[in-house]
Every structure is written in structure tokens, then in C-alpha cells.
Amino acid sequence: HKDSQAYLNHMNSRFHQKNLGLSMRVKRATVDEVKDRFKLMKEETKDERKDFNFMERVKKMAEDIEEDKKQNRAKGKSKGKPAEEDHKEEEQIQNEDDEMMALMGLPSGFG
């Protein structure tokens, strides 16, 4: 707990924030700036609401679900037995592991 607390204290320290290029001083906003910001945010939400169509979103979600199902079916059909390349790769990895264990003086099998 002390280590993580010390890390957080460092990350939030003035020294670290200054090195990141951040200033610890907060600019005081005027009333006009705040009002302008509220107007801007209100306009953004109006645009989002105007474009919102529930039925279109439902159809799109249904299409996405169907597409995911098709991909999962295709993936399931292609699984089958692993290809020969997979076997070769697995054998190569196993051989490398056996060599490394032999170098370390460890047994490489059950016998």
C-alpha cells in the first residue's frame, strides 16, 4: 500500500506535472465564457438528438448480431482438425523446449 501511495503522490506532484508540461494554475473563467460553453454543449446535444432514430438503430443492431452469428458459424466449420502447419510449428516449439531443458540439465520426458 505504501508503494502505490508513494507512486500516486509522485505522479500528482508539482514536479512531475511540470515535467509533463502541465501547469498547476487554473485559469479563472468569466461568466461570458461559461455561457458560451453551455451554448456550445447544448447545440451539440441537439444535433445528436435530431439524428437519433430508434428503429434504425434496432435494425442495425439486429444486422450486426446476424453478421456475428454467420462469422461464428464459419469459424466453427473451419475448426475441424488442425492443419499440418500447426503440427510442424508445435513440434518445432517442443524441440526448442527440449533443447533448452537439456542445456539446463533438466529431464525432458517421463522416462
Short mmCIF file of C-alpha atoms in Angstrom, two decimals:
data_model
loop_
_atom_site.label_atom_id
_atom_site.label_comp_id
_atom_site.label_asym_id
_atom_site.label_seq_id
_atom_site.Cartn_x
_atom_site.Cartn_y
_atom_site.Cartn_z
CA HIS A 1 0.00 0.00 0.00
CA LYS A 2 2.78 2.44 0.82
CA ASP A 3 4.48 1.86 -2.51
CA SER A 4 1.37 2.57 -4.56
CA GLN A 5 0.59 5.59 -2.40
CA ALA A 6 4.09 6.96 -2.94
CA TYR A 7 3.75 6.37 -6.70
CA LEU A 8 0.46 8.26 -6.82
CA ASN A 9 1.92 11.09 -4.77
CA HIS A 10 4.79 11.33 -7.24
CA MET A 11 2.51 11.25 -10.29
CA ASN A 12 0.38 14.06 -8.85
CA SER A 13 3.30 16.13 -7.56
CA ARG A 14 4.01 19.60 -8.92
CA PHE A 15 7.46 18.48 -10.07
CA HIS A 16 6.11 15.62 -12.20
CA GLN A 17 3.21 17.63 -13.61
CA LYS A 18 5.60 20.44 -14.55
CA ASN A 19 7.88 17.97 -16.37
CA LEU A 20 4.86 16.78 -18.35
CA GLY A 21 4.25 20.36 -19.43
CA LEU A 22 1.17 20.90 -17.31
CA SER A 23 0.70 23.95 -15.15
CA MET A 24 -0.86 23.65 -11.74
CA ARG A 25 -2.55 27.02 -12.11
CA VAL A 26 -6.18 27.14 -13.08
CA LYS A 27 -7.39 29.96 -15.30
CA ARG A 28 -10.44 31.65 -13.90
CA ALA A 29 -13.29 31.62 -16.41
CA THR A 30 -15.52 34.62 -16.95
CA VAL A 31 -19.30 34.44 -16.93
CA ASP A 32 -19.41 35.02 -20.69
CA GLU A 33 -17.00 32.12 -21.35
CA VAL A 34 -19.13 29.79 -19.24
CA LYS A 35 -22.33 30.87 -21.02
CA ASP A 36 -20.68 30.34 -24.43
CA ARG A 37 -19.53 26.88 -23.38
CA PHE A 38 -23.04 25.95 -22.23
CA LYS A 39 -24.48 27.14 -25.57
CA LEU A 40 -21.93 25.07 -27.47
CA MET A 41 -22.69 21.95 -25.45
CA LYS A 42 -26.44 22.49 -25.85
CA GLU A 43 -26.10 22.74 -29.63
CA GLU A 44 -24.04 19.53 -29.75
CA THR A 45 -26.73 17.61 -27.86
CA LYS A 46 -29.45 18.98 -30.17
CA ASP A 47 -27.59 17.67 -33.21
CA GLU A 48 -27.28 14.22 -31.65
CA ARG A 49 -30.96 14.07 -30.76
CA LYS A 50 -32.07 15.17 -34.21
CA ASP A 51 -30.17 12.34 -35.89
CA PHE A 52 -31.39 9.71 -33.44
CA ASN A 53 -33.78 7.15 -34.92
CA PHE A 54 -34.62 4.25 -32.65
CA MET A 55 -35.90 1.87 -35.32
CA GLU A 56 -32.80 2.35 -37.48
CA ARG A 57 -30.59 1.58 -34.51
CA VAL A 58 -32.57 -1.57 -33.71
CA LYS A 59 -32.26 -2.76 -37.33
CA LYS A 60 -28.54 -2.06 -37.37
CA MET A 61 -28.03 -3.95 -34.11
CA ALA A 62 -30.01 -6.92 -35.48
CA GLU A 63 -27.87 -6.93 -38.64
CA ASP A 64 -24.69 -6.81 -36.56
CA ILE A 65 -25.88 -9.74 -34.46
CA GLU A 66 -26.70 -11.78 -37.59
CA GLU A 67 -23.30 -10.98 -39.07
CA ASP A 68 -21.57 -12.08 -35.85
CA LYS A 69 -23.55 -15.33 -35.90
CA LYS A 70 -22.51 -16.01 -39.51
CA GLN A 71 -18.87 -15.37 -38.66
CA ASN A 72 -19.08 -17.67 -35.65
CA ARG A 73 -20.67 -20.41 -37.77
CA ALA A 74 -17.97 -20.06 -40.41
CA LYS A 75 -15.31 -20.14 -37.73
CA GLY A 76 -16.87 -23.26 -36.17
CA LYS A 77 -16.99 -25.09 -39.51
CA SER A 78 -13.39 -24.32 -40.32
CA LYS A 79 -12.08 -25.58 -36.98
CA GLY A 80 -12.04 -29.31 -37.66
CA LYS A 81 -8.62 -30.95 -37.38
CA PRO A 82 -5.57 -28.68 -37.06
CA ALA A 83 -3.63 -28.18 -40.24
CA GLU A 84 -0.25 -29.80 -40.85
CA GLU A 85 1.41 -26.42 -40.42
CA ASP A 86 0.13 -26.26 -36.85
CA HIS A 87 1.65 -29.67 -36.13
CA LYS A 88 5.01 -28.64 -37.57
CA GLU A 89 5.02 -25.44 -35.56
CA GLU A 90 4.09 -27.28 -32.35
CA GLU A 91 6.84 -29.86 -32.94
CA GLN A 92 9.40 -27.11 -33.55
CA ILE A 93 8.42 -25.36 -30.30
CA GLN A 94 8.55 -28.67 -28.41
CA ASN A 95 12.03 -29.42 -29.83
CA GLU A 96 13.26 -25.98 -28.80
CA ASP A 97 11.86 -26.51 -25.30
CA ASP A 98 13.52 -29.94 -25.06
CA GLU A 99 16.86 -28.48 -26.16
CA MET A 100 16.64 -25.70 -23.61
CA MET A 101 15.75 -28.12 -20.82
CA ALA A 102 18.67 -30.36 -21.81
CA LEU A 103 21.03 -27.38 -21.67
CA MET A 104 19.80 -26.58 -18.17
CA GLY A 105 20.23 -30.22 -17.13
CA LEU A 106 16.53 -30.86 -16.62
CA PRO A 107 14.78 -34.06 -17.69
CA SER A 108 12.77 -33.64 -20.87
CA GLY A 109 10.33 -36.52 -20.52
CA PHE A 110 8.74 -39.04 -18.22
CA GLY A 111 11.32 -41.79 -18.79
#
